[in-house]
Each structure stands twice: as C-alpha cells, then as structure tokens.
Amino acid sequence: MRTALHILLVLSLPPLLTGIINRVKAAFAGRRGPPVLQLYFDLWKLMRKSAVYSTTTTWVFRLGPPAGLAALLIAALLMPLGGGLPAPVAFAGDVVLFAYLLGAARFATVLAALDTGSSFEGMGASREVTFSALSEPALFLSIAALALARGSISWTAVLTGQMQIWHVFGPALVMLIGALILVALAENSRIPFDDPNTHLELTMVHEVMVLDHSGPDLAMILYGASLKLFLLGAIVVRLAFPFEASIPGHVALFLAGMVVFAIIVGVIESTFARLRMNRIPQILIAASSLPRRCSSSTTAGARWKRPGSI
Amino acid sequence: MQYTAASFARPLVSVFKSVIFPERRVLLPAGAFPAALAIEEHSRDPIDRFVLAPAVRGGVLGFAFVRRATPSRVQWYVLAVFIALVALLIAGIP
C-alpha cells in the first residue's frame, strides 16, 4: 500500500512542479501564465503524435529517451518521501547508485544528441557534460556529508527522521541545502545555469540536445526532466522539512514542502539573470566547496558526539 | 560529426587547464589569402606526463649508466669483488 502510494506520488507529481515554477515566473513577469497542469497537457499531446526521425540517426538516437527515462524511474524507486513513505528499493550504497543513475540518464541523452551528427547538438552535449562533471562533485560531497552525519549510505536512512541531526549539525545542513539547491538547478538546466525556455542557439545547453526529438520521445524527455527536478527537490525538502507524521498528514507536509521548493526555484529564476557561460564552472566549484566544509564540520560533530548517539 | 574528442572535452579542459596543461598547436591564417590553418590540442594525463614519464626516463638513464659502468670481462668482475672486499675489511677494522 505504502509502496503503491510512493510510486503513485513519484509518477504523477513531477509535471506539477514544472507548472508551479512557470506560474511563479509568470506572476513575477506580470503575466497570467500557462495553467499549472500545462505540462500534463503537453505530454498527452506529444504521446498521441508520432516521432520524426532524421535519416542520419541510428538506433542510438531512438534508444536515448527511453533509456534516460528508465534510469530516472529506477532512481525514483530509491528516493524515500519520508518516514511514512520509505523508498520501495533501499540498500546500503543506494545513494551512489542514485547519483550514477542520474549520470546514466544524462549519458543516454548525450549519446542521442551526438548521434544526430549535428555539430550544434554536439556543442550542447559538450557543455552539458562539462557542467555535469562540475556539479557531480557537489552532489557526491553532499551525499558524503549526509552519510557522515547519519552514519549510513542509504537514502531511506539518510532522509528519514533527521530532526535530531538538525540539533547537532544545523548550520552545516543549511550550507548543504544551499549546495543541493545549486545542484538541482544545474542538473535540471534551470536559471541561472541554463534557461529551459531559451531559443538562442549560442546560449543553449540542455535544450539544444533535445531539439531533434519529437512526439513520444520528446514527451519522455520532458517528463524525465521534471522527474529529475522532483527527485533532487525531494532531497532538499526532506532535509529542510524533516517533519514526520502519519500517512495523510505526512503526504500533505511533503507536498507543501515540494510546493515551497517549486516557488523558491520560480523566485530564483525570476530574480536572477542567466550566468555567463564562463561563470558557471565557478559557481559549481563554489557549490562543491559548501558540502566539503559541511562534511568537515559533520566529522567534527560526529567525533564530538558519543558514537551511536547521532 | 564535426566534434573530435579534444573539441568535445575542450570546455572541461579549459576549466582545469592549470592542472591538465593541454598541449596546443595553432597555425594561424596569415596574409590576405591564407592557404592553410590548423589547430591541434592534446590533453595528456598530467600524472603520466609529469610523474610517471620522468620517473621511467630517470630509471632507464640510471640503469643504462649501471650497465655502462659494469665491466665486460670476468677478470674485471673478480677485481671489483676483491676491491669491494678489501674496502669492507678496512671499513670493518675498529
């Protein structure tokens, strides 16, 4: 029952997150904006269309979107949504598998982009792997800091019942949340790292890689992108709102947290300009330094506390 | 496909150029009607380049010196052993 509810939430909610972000951005711009459910409509429309394939592409191009989405769906199974909703699949070391599944999804998209033979898509793929190579250390260091604080390398243990670690590592966790928000923005190609709505060829990063996809393939990519944002947002929400309650209350708390996360992302996107391309590595390296400081303080904290007391 | 491995990796290499030290050769166009231009970049592993390769080169030089210094006739070996023994005896005398 709980597993079914977990899967239902993870599968159905991600497009809503994108809708809320777009509504917030529209409100900041003084527009009415698209409906909150717009991405659901778009996905439905795309699923009913047929895909168009260039004659220069091969099976690699066709495999990219389903392989990327499959990797993200497996990653979703590893993500707990709180004490009442543990991850359907949990084991020691699943945090590492999670990071690599995100990497596998990106790899599939990059391969599909390169398979088109377009130098334009190659440029986007090159930028995408550059920025992800810089954001991955931040993600891994964040995971390491959390694992040190919790003494576990499983998401279910790390993200469940961490009210106690706020008492010990509060300031460190604030830095960690900052780093994870930056990772979430960079990994999902959001402003200030990339603009999901841009159509200026020379400034595109992620979007340029998916220009050749259409129909159900594009739907899989759009859904995968929203799922990735949802998963990284879920980590931030579980860390920032470590409340536990019975199932209906807990789901409501988690959803409220996700809405707040979407609003924060929308506010960041509305108030920040897009960074210049050569500034992005600096911000990502700065994002990596935050969890590094956090992990040193959590190590010190863990040493200070009696073993087993955290 | 217009992207080579080096051009694909170039953004990342340029971020870490102070660590990777990419080797770059550029033939710039010259004159009003340039006939040729070229650009070539290699990013070799810095550990290979600055640690392992010099260590192997040093090892090869050292062993070559030892080989040259080694006498080729048995009589010279015997003399070397004799001298070494005498040296050890003298060094061992309190």
Tab-separated table of C-alpha atoms in Angstrom:
chain	number	residue	atom	x	y	z
A	1	MET	CA	0.000	0.000	0.000
A	2	ARG	CA	2.738	2.426	1.021
A	3	THR	CA	4.867	1.355	-1.940
A	4	ALA	CA	1.913	1.896	-4.280
A	5	LEU	CA	1.303	5.353	-2.796
A	6	HIS	CA	5.010	6.191	-3.144
A	7	ILE	CA	5.068	5.129	-6.801
A	8	LEU	CA	1.817	6.979	-7.496
A	9	LEU	CA	3.168	10.221	-5.999
A	10	VAL	CA	6.534	9.972	-7.746
A	11	LEU	CA	4.959	9.204	-11.121
A	12	SER	CA	2.118	11.712	-11.041
A	13	LEU	CA	3.539	14.816	-9.360
A	14	PRO	CA	6.704	15.833	-11.268
A	15	PRO	CA	4.948	17.721	-14.113
A	16	LEU	CA	3.015	19.685	-11.494
A	17	LEU	CA	6.309	21.019	-10.115
A	18	THR	CA	7.218	22.495	-13.503
A	19	GLY	CA	3.716	24.015	-13.748
A	20	ILE	CA	4.084	25.755	-10.378
A	21	ILE	CA	7.520	27.115	-11.328
A	22	ASN	CA	6.119	28.504	-14.572
A	23	ARG	CA	3.189	30.110	-12.735
A	24	VAL	CA	5.543	31.778	-10.264
A	25	LYS	CA	7.690	33.066	-13.135
A	26	ALA	CA	4.591	34.363	-14.887
A	27	ALA	CA	3.427	36.122	-11.712
A	28	PHE	CA	6.812	37.834	-11.406
A	29	ALA	CA	6.596	38.941	-15.030
A	30	GLY	CA	3.048	40.271	-14.535
A	31	ARG	CA	1.515	37.647	-16.834
A	32	ARG	CA	-1.236	35.130	-16.189
A	33	GLY	CA	0.968	32.330	-17.415
A	34	PRO	CA	0.112	28.833	-18.605
A	35	PRO	CA	-2.127	26.575	-16.492
A	36	VAL	CA	-0.433	24.684	-13.668
A	37	LEU	CA	-1.273	21.442	-15.466
A	38	GLN	CA	0.172	22.613	-18.792
A	39	LEU	CA	2.954	20.006	-18.861
A	40	TYR	CA	0.388	17.209	-18.409
A	41	PHE	CA	-1.479	18.561	-21.455
A	42	ASP	CA	1.768	18.816	-23.407
A	43	LEU	CA	2.744	15.260	-22.513
A	44	TRP	CA	-0.678	13.959	-23.513
A	45	LYS	CA	-0.468	15.823	-26.831
A	46	LEU	CA	3.045	14.558	-27.561
A	47	MET	CA	2.196	10.967	-26.679
A	48	ARG	CA	-0.519	10.970	-29.337
A	49	LYS	CA	1.817	12.247	-32.032
A	50	SER	CA	4.280	10.164	-33.985
A	51	ALA	CA	8.011	10.760	-33.815
A	52	VAL	CA	10.006	12.051	-36.758
A	53	TYR	CA	13.489	10.620	-37.217
A	54	SER	CA	16.267	12.082	-39.305
A	55	THR	CA	17.819	9.663	-41.796
A	56	THR	CA	21.242	10.348	-40.304
A	57	THR	CA	20.243	8.965	-36.916
A	58	THR	CA	20.576	5.359	-35.788
A	59	TRP	CA	19.084	3.189	-33.040
A	60	VAL	CA	21.218	5.123	-30.519
A	61	PHE	CA	19.024	8.172	-31.101
A	62	ARG	CA	15.843	6.148	-30.597
A	63	LEU	CA	17.218	4.461	-27.503
A	64	GLY	CA	18.226	7.751	-25.809
A	65	PRO	CA	14.838	8.942	-24.437
A	66	PRO	CA	13.535	5.564	-23.148
A	67	ALA	CA	16.933	4.674	-21.650
A	68	GLY	CA	17.169	8.069	-19.949
A	69	LEU	CA	13.644	7.844	-18.570
A	70	ALA	CA	14.190	4.242	-17.400
A	71	ALA	CA	17.298	5.292	-15.454
A	72	LEU	CA	15.364	8.122	-13.788
A	73	LEU	CA	12.420	5.859	-12.940
A	74	ILE	CA	14.781	3.416	-11.237
A	75	ALA	CA	16.376	6.356	-9.394
A	76	ALA	CA	12.862	7.358	-8.271
A	77	LEU	CA	12.435	3.945	-6.644
A	78	LEU	CA	15.459	4.699	-4.439
A	79	MET	CA	14.128	8.022	-3.149
A	80	PRO	CA	12.155	7.936	0.127
A	81	LEU	CA	9.477	10.563	0.573
A	82	GLY	CA	9.696	10.489	4.348
A	83	GLY	CA	9.255	8.192	7.322
A	84	GLY	CA	5.798	7.024	6.325
A	85	LEU	CA	6.800	6.511	2.717
A	86	PRO	CA	10.151	4.716	2.560
A	87	ALA	CA	11.796	4.004	-0.756
A	88	PRO	CA	10.431	0.852	-2.443
A	89	VAL	CA	14.045	-0.220	-3.026
A	90	ALA	CA	16.627	0.507	-0.323
A	91	PHE	CA	20.046	-0.942	0.396
A	92	ALA	CA	23.408	0.234	1.671
A	93	GLY	CA	25.061	2.224	-1.088
A	94	ASP	CA	21.879	3.182	-2.949
A	95	VAL	CA	22.949	6.842	-2.688
A	96	VAL	CA	25.849	6.078	-5.029
A	97	LEU	CA	23.604	4.165	-7.429
A	98	PHE	CA	21.203	7.135	-7.407
A	99	ALA	CA	23.951	9.546	-8.481
A	100	TYR	CA	25.114	7.180	-11.205
A	101	LEU	CA	21.572	6.632	-12.480
A	102	LEU	CA	21.280	10.391	-12.954
A	103	GLY	CA	24.596	10.178	-14.800
A	104	ALA	CA	23.344	7.253	-16.921
A	105	ALA	CA	20.245	9.229	-17.923
A	106	ARG	CA	22.426	12.132	-18.978
A	107	PHE	CA	24.757	9.793	-20.860
A	108	ALA	CA	21.812	8.416	-22.859
A	109	THR	CA	20.678	11.946	-23.762
A	110	VAL	CA	24.220	12.976	-24.736
A	111	LEU	CA	24.670	9.891	-26.923
A	112	ALA	CA	21.362	10.556	-28.666
A	113	ALA	CA	22.401	14.179	-29.253
A	114	LEU	CA	25.764	13.155	-30.717
A	115	ASP	CA	24.070	10.541	-32.890
A	116	THR	CA	22.229	13.220	-34.841
A	117	GLY	CA	25.552	14.269	-36.366
A	118	SER	CA	24.723	17.908	-35.842
A	119	SER	CA	27.645	19.964	-34.567
A	120	PHE	CA	25.091	22.200	-32.850
A	121	GLU	CA	23.837	19.302	-30.728
A	122	GLY	CA	27.434	18.224	-30.182
A	123	MET	CA	28.112	21.664	-28.742
A	124	GLY	CA	25.188	21.304	-26.342
A	125	ALA	CA	26.311	17.798	-25.373
A	126	SER	CA	29.829	19.064	-24.707
A	127	ARG	CA	28.504	21.854	-22.477
A	128	GLU	CA	26.118	19.515	-20.693
A	129	VAL	CA	28.840	17.028	-19.745
A	130	THR	CA	31.142	19.875	-18.700
A	131	PHE	CA	28.629	21.341	-16.290
A	132	SER	CA	27.518	17.963	-15.001
A	133	ALA	CA	31.156	16.958	-14.409
A	134	LEU	CA	31.371	20.020	-12.176
A	135	SER	CA	28.021	19.544	-10.434
A	136	GLU	CA	28.587	15.847	-9.689
A	137	PRO	CA	31.333	16.530	-7.122
A	138	ALA	CA	28.911	18.846	-5.315
A	139	LEU	CA	26.257	16.096	-5.309
A	140	PHE	CA	28.691	13.416	-4.171
A	141	LEU	CA	30.184	15.616	-1.446
A	142	SER	CA	26.669	16.459	-0.245
A	143	ILE	CA	25.877	12.747	-0.124
A	144	ALA	CA	29.151	12.095	1.721
A	145	ALA	CA	28.407	14.826	4.271
A	146	LEU	CA	24.919	13.427	4.880
A	147	ALA	CA	26.262	9.892	5.120
A	148	LEU	CA	28.821	11.065	7.700
A	149	ALA	CA	26.144	12.837	9.716
A	150	ARG	CA	23.745	9.882	9.633
A	151	GLY	CA	26.266	7.054	9.609
A	152	SER	CA	24.515	5.400	6.675
A	153	ILE	CA	24.800	5.317	2.897
A	154	SER	CA	21.171	4.566	2.121
A	155	TRP	CA	18.688	7.319	1.189
A	156	THR	CA	15.997	5.819	3.390
A	157	ALA	CA	18.232	6.078	6.482
A	158	VAL	CA	19.747	9.419	5.469
A	159	LEU	CA	16.468	11.216	4.740
A	160	THR	CA	14.318	9.728	7.475
A	161	GLY	CA	13.914	11.190	10.937
A	162	GLN	CA	16.732	13.677	10.742
A	163	MET	CA	15.183	16.101	13.246
A	164	GLN	CA	17.982	15.081	15.639
A	165	ILE	CA	20.796	15.970	13.253
A	166	TRP	CA	19.382	19.489	12.883
A	167	HIS	CA	20.169	19.981	16.580
A	168	VAL	CA	23.783	18.920	16.064
A	169	PHE	CA	24.621	19.972	12.503
A	170	GLY	CA	22.092	22.795	11.878
A	171	PRO	CA	24.449	25.367	10.273
A	172	ALA	CA	26.193	22.643	8.257
A	173	LEU	CA	22.837	21.420	6.944
A	174	VAL	CA	21.900	24.942	5.848
A	175	MET	CA	25.080	25.044	3.731
A	176	LEU	CA	24.303	21.579	2.431
A	177	ILE	CA	20.794	22.589	1.398
A	178	GLY	CA	22.267	25.615	-0.393
A	179	ALA	CA	24.646	23.352	-2.299
A	180	LEU	CA	21.866	20.884	-3.155
A	181	ILE	CA	19.633	23.673	-4.481
A	182	LEU	CA	22.506	24.782	-6.738
A	183	VAL	CA	22.988	21.162	-7.855
A	184	ALA	CA	19.257	20.810	-8.520
A	185	LEU	CA	19.260	23.988	-10.628
A	186	ALA	CA	22.401	22.977	-12.547
A	187	GLU	CA	21.361	19.351	-13.090
A	188	ASN	CA	17.968	20.435	-14.374
A	189	SER	CA	19.355	23.177	-16.589
A	190	ARG	CA	17.442	25.939	-14.822
A	191	ILE	CA	18.328	29.609	-14.462
A	192	PRO	CA	20.989	30.816	-13.534
A	193	PHE	CA	22.834	27.899	-15.189
A	194	ASP	CA	20.706	27.430	-18.261
A	195	ASP	CA	17.371	28.694	-19.493
A	196	PRO	CA	14.825	25.957	-20.242
A	197	ASN	CA	12.900	28.380	-22.461
A	198	THR	CA	15.791	29.766	-24.425
A	199	HIS	CA	15.904	29.541	-28.169
A	200	LEU	CA	19.086	31.496	-28.653
A	201	GLU	CA	21.296	28.931	-30.272
A	202	LEU	CA	24.612	30.001	-28.822
A	203	THR	CA	23.388	30.125	-25.240
A	204	MET	CA	21.603	26.795	-25.093
A	205	VAL	CA	22.962	23.892	-23.085
A	206	HIS	CA	20.466	21.137	-22.337
A	207	GLU	CA	17.697	22.253	-24.653
A	208	VAL	CA	19.917	22.123	-27.703
A	209	MET	CA	20.449	18.391	-27.158
A	210	VAL	CA	16.780	17.577	-27.422
A	211	LEU	CA	15.889	19.700	-30.448
A	212	ASP	CA	15.719	16.720	-32.803
A	213	HIS	CA	13.361	14.714	-30.623
A	214	SER	CA	9.652	14.762	-31.280
A	215	GLY	CA	6.424	13.048	-30.320
A	216	PRO	CA	6.609	10.398	-27.571
A	217	ASP	CA	10.412	10.718	-27.441
A	218	LEU	CA	10.140	14.398	-26.557
A	219	ALA	CA	7.399	13.560	-24.046
A	220	MET	CA	9.758	11.089	-22.353
A	221	ILE	CA	12.499	13.721	-22.206
A	222	LEU	CA	10.194	16.407	-20.787
A	223	TYR	CA	8.748	14.007	-18.248
A	224	GLY	CA	12.249	12.770	-17.343
A	225	ALA	CA	13.431	16.353	-16.795
A	226	SER	CA	10.525	17.072	-14.458
A	227	LEU	CA	11.120	13.763	-12.636
A	228	LYS	CA	14.769	14.659	-12.110
A	229	LEU	CA	13.793	18.042	-10.684
A	230	PHE	CA	11.262	16.292	-8.446
A	231	LEU	CA	13.854	13.818	-7.133
A	232	LEU	CA	16.500	16.437	-6.358
A	233	GLY	CA	13.766	18.655	-4.906
A	234	ALA	CA	12.632	15.758	-2.704
A	235	ILE	CA	16.135	15.540	-1.179
A	236	VAL	CA	16.105	19.272	-0.425
A	237	VAL	CA	12.568	19.104	1.003
A	238	ARG	CA	13.278	16.085	3.181
A	239	LEU	CA	16.361	17.832	4.566
A	240	ALA	CA	14.766	21.241	5.028
A	241	PHE	CA	11.407	19.970	6.369
A	242	PRO	CA	12.360	16.927	8.424
A	243	PHE	CA	8.879	16.510	9.903
A	244	GLU	CA	7.266	13.127	10.276
A	245	ALA	CA	3.563	12.398	10.655
A	246	SER	CA	1.036	9.697	9.877
A	247	ILE	CA	0.495	8.927	6.175
A	248	PRO	CA	-2.164	11.521	5.151
A	249	GLY	CA	-0.543	14.284	7.201
A	250	HIS	CA	2.911	13.324	6.033
A	251	VAL	CA	1.925	13.365	2.362
A	252	ALA	CA	0.358	16.805	2.873
A	253	LEU	CA	3.543	18.062	4.602
A	254	PHE	CA	5.749	16.650	1.860
A	255	LEU	CA	3.590	18.157	-0.879
A	256	ALA	CA	3.618	21.521	0.891
A	257	GLY	CA	7.405	21.296	1.037
A	258	MET	CA	7.600	20.499	-2.676
A	259	VAL	CA	5.344	23.472	-3.481
A	260	VAL	CA	7.629	25.727	-1.419
A	261	PHE	CA	10.636	24.288	-3.275
A	262	ALA	CA	8.952	24.995	-6.628
A	263	ILE	CA	8.161	28.542	-5.529
A	264	ILE	CA	11.790	29.086	-4.439
A	265	VAL	CA	13.024	27.805	-7.815
A	266	GLY	CA	10.499	30.081	-9.553
A	267	VAL	CA	11.643	33.081	-7.499
A	268	ILE	CA	15.313	32.318	-8.237
A	269	GLU	CA	14.541	32.021	-11.943
A	270	SER	CA	12.609	35.284	-11.912
A	271	THR	CA	15.093	37.351	-9.942
A	272	PHE	CA	18.415	36.043	-11.260
A	273	ALA	CA	19.848	36.643	-14.676
A	274	ARG	CA	21.375	33.783	-16.524
A	275	LEU	CA	25.061	33.440	-15.759
A	276	ARG	CA	27.650	33.931	-18.417
A	277	MET	CA	28.888	30.581	-19.683
A	278	ASN	CA	32.380	31.041	-18.230
A	279	ARG	CA	30.945	31.912	-14.798
A	280	ILE	CA	29.038	28.642	-14.422
A	281	PRO	CA	32.089	26.488	-13.514
A	282	GLN	CA	32.998	28.964	-10.779
A	283	ILE	CA	29.555	28.727	-9.193
A	284	LEU	CA	29.564	24.933	-9.442
A	285	ILE	CA	33.011	24.690	-7.855
A	286	ALA	CA	31.745	27.008	-5.108
A	287	ALA	CA	28.757	24.659	-4.711
A	288	SER	CA	31.237	21.792	-4.240
A	289	SER	CA	33.079	23.693	-1.519
A	290	LEU	CA	29.921	24.063	0.620
A	291	PRO	CA	29.387	20.344	1.318
A	292	ARG	CA	33.149	19.949	1.769
A	293	ARG	CA	33.001	22.422	4.659
A	294	CYS	CA	29.833	20.746	5.837
A	295	SER	CA	31.457	17.289	5.828
A	296	SER	CA	34.402	18.572	7.874
A	297	SER	CA	32.009	20.019	10.436
A	298	THR	CA	29.874	16.864	10.488
A	299	THR	CA	33.033	14.794	11.030
A	300	ALA	CA	33.993	17.082	13.890
A	301	GLY	CA	30.443	16.884	15.248
A	302	ALA	CA	30.348	13.112	14.961
A	303	ARG	CA	33.663	12.946	16.824
A	304	TRP	CA	32.337	15.264	19.472
A	305	LYS	CA	29.150	13.281	19.982
A	306	ARG	CA	29.371	9.870	21.505
A	307	PRO	CA	29.439	7.080	18.896
A	308	GLY	CA	25.941	5.891	18.092
A	309	SER	CA	24.267	8.979	19.513
A	310	ILE	CA	23.507	10.554	16.130
B	1	MET	CA	30.138	14.574	-36.938
B	2	GLN	CA	32.325	17.610	-36.593
B	3	TYR	CA	33.249	17.091	-32.950
B	4	THR	CA	36.504	15.368	-32.122
B	5	ALA	CA	37.306	14.016	-28.670
B	6	ALA	CA	39.526	17.039	-27.978
B	7	SER	CA	36.933	19.599	-29.045
B	8	PHE	CA	34.195	17.777	-27.120
B	9	ALA	CA	36.296	17.879	-23.944
B	10	ARG	CA	37.602	21.402	-24.550
B	11	PRO	CA	35.171	23.282	-22.197
B	12	LEU	CA	36.064	20.992	-19.304
B	13	VAL	CA	39.772	21.022	-20.145
B	14	SER	CA	39.746	24.819	-20.268
B	15	VAL	CA	38.321	24.907	-16.722
B	16	PHE	CA	41.155	22.693	-15.451
B	17	LYS	CA	43.895	23.972	-17.774
B	18	SER	CA	46.063	24.989	-14.819
B	19	VAL	CA	46.125	21.326	-13.723
B	20	ILE	CA	45.957	19.426	-17.014
B	21	PHE	CA	48.309	21.676	-19.074
B	22	PRO	CA	46.831	20.873	-22.501
B	23	GLU	CA	49.335	20.952	-25.364
B	24	ARG	CA	48.045	23.200	-28.106
B	25	ARG	CA	49.498	23.955	-31.518
B	26	VAL	CA	47.866	26.591	-33.655
B	27	LEU	CA	48.750	27.567	-37.208
B	28	LEU	CA	47.069	30.926	-37.618
B	29	PRO	CA	45.964	32.159	-41.034
B	30	ALA	CA	48.473	34.644	-42.424
B	31	GLY	CA	48.212	37.106	-45.266
B	32	ALA	CA	45.244	38.204	-47.323
B	33	PHE	CA	44.638	34.758	-48.840
B	34	PRO	CA	45.731	32.221	-46.259
B	35	ALA	CA	46.335	28.783	-47.707
B	36	ALA	CA	46.248	26.790	-44.507
B	37	LEU	CA	45.343	26.985	-40.882
B	38	ALA	CA	45.398	24.284	-38.251
B	39	ILE	CA	44.668	23.731	-34.610
B	40	GLU	CA	45.677	20.715	-32.617
B	41	GLU	CA	45.210	20.030	-28.920
B	42	HIS	CA	46.197	17.096	-26.756
B	43	SER	CA	45.401	16.663	-23.078
B	44	ARG	CA	47.658	14.000	-21.731
B	45	ASP	CA	47.259	12.686	-18.221
B	46	PRO	CA	49.328	15.069	-16.024
B	47	ILE	CA	50.376	12.217	-13.708
B	48	ASP	CA	51.656	10.299	-16.748
B	49	ARG	CA	53.336	13.376	-18.100
B	50	PHE	CA	54.918	14.894	-15.022
B	51	VAL	CA	55.398	11.954	-12.635
B	52	LEU	CA	55.466	8.558	-14.344
B	53	ALA	CA	57.206	9.529	-17.592
B	54	PRO	CA	60.090	11.406	-15.837
B	55	ALA	CA	60.402	8.555	-13.313
B	56	VAL	CA	60.645	5.956	-16.084
B	57	ARG	CA	63.086	8.139	-18.032
B	58	GLY	CA	65.246	8.562	-14.905
B	59	GLY	CA	65.125	4.811	-14.244
B	60	VAL	CA	66.157	3.996	-17.821
B	61	LEU	CA	69.054	6.502	-17.621
B	62	GLY	CA	70.166	5.137	-14.245
B	63	PHE	CA	70.143	1.503	-15.406
B	64	ALA	CA	71.938	2.490	-18.634
B	65	PHE	CA	74.659	4.088	-16.523
B	66	VAL	CA	74.932	0.970	-14.364
B	67	ARG	CA	75.153	-1.156	-17.493
B	68	ARG	CA	77.900	1.020	-18.951
B	69	ALA	CA	79.768	1.021	-15.650
B	70	THR	CA	79.657	-2.773	-15.443
B	71	PRO	CA	82.918	-4.354	-16.741
B	72	SER	CA	82.550	-6.750	-19.601
B	73	ARG	CA	85.370	-9.202	-18.678
B	74	VAL	CA	85.250	-11.747	-15.829
B	75	GLN	CA	88.681	-10.726	-14.586
B	76	TRP	CA	87.438	-7.184	-14.002
B	77	TYR	CA	84.454	-8.579	-12.033
B	78	VAL	CA	86.858	-10.562	-9.821
B	79	LEU	CA	88.984	-7.443	-9.300
B	80	ALA	CA	85.857	-5.408	-8.436
B	81	VAL	CA	84.752	-8.072	-5.923
B	82	PHE	CA	88.290	-8.131	-4.434
B	83	ILE	CA	88.373	-4.332	-4.093
B	84	ALA	CA	84.919	-4.335	-2.533
B	85	LEU	CA	86.004	-6.991	0.000
B	86	VAL	CA	89.156	-5.081	0.910
B	87	ALA	CA	87.120	-1.898	1.280
B	88	LEU	CA	84.679	-3.693	3.557
B	89	LEU	CA	87.537	-5.186	5.614
B	90	ILE	CA	89.150	-1.772	6.025
B	91	ALA	CA	85.824	-0.219	6.913
B	92	GLY	CA	85.199	-3.012	9.434
B	93	ILE	CA	88.523	-2.558	11.287
B	94	PRO	CA	87.802	-0.673	14.523
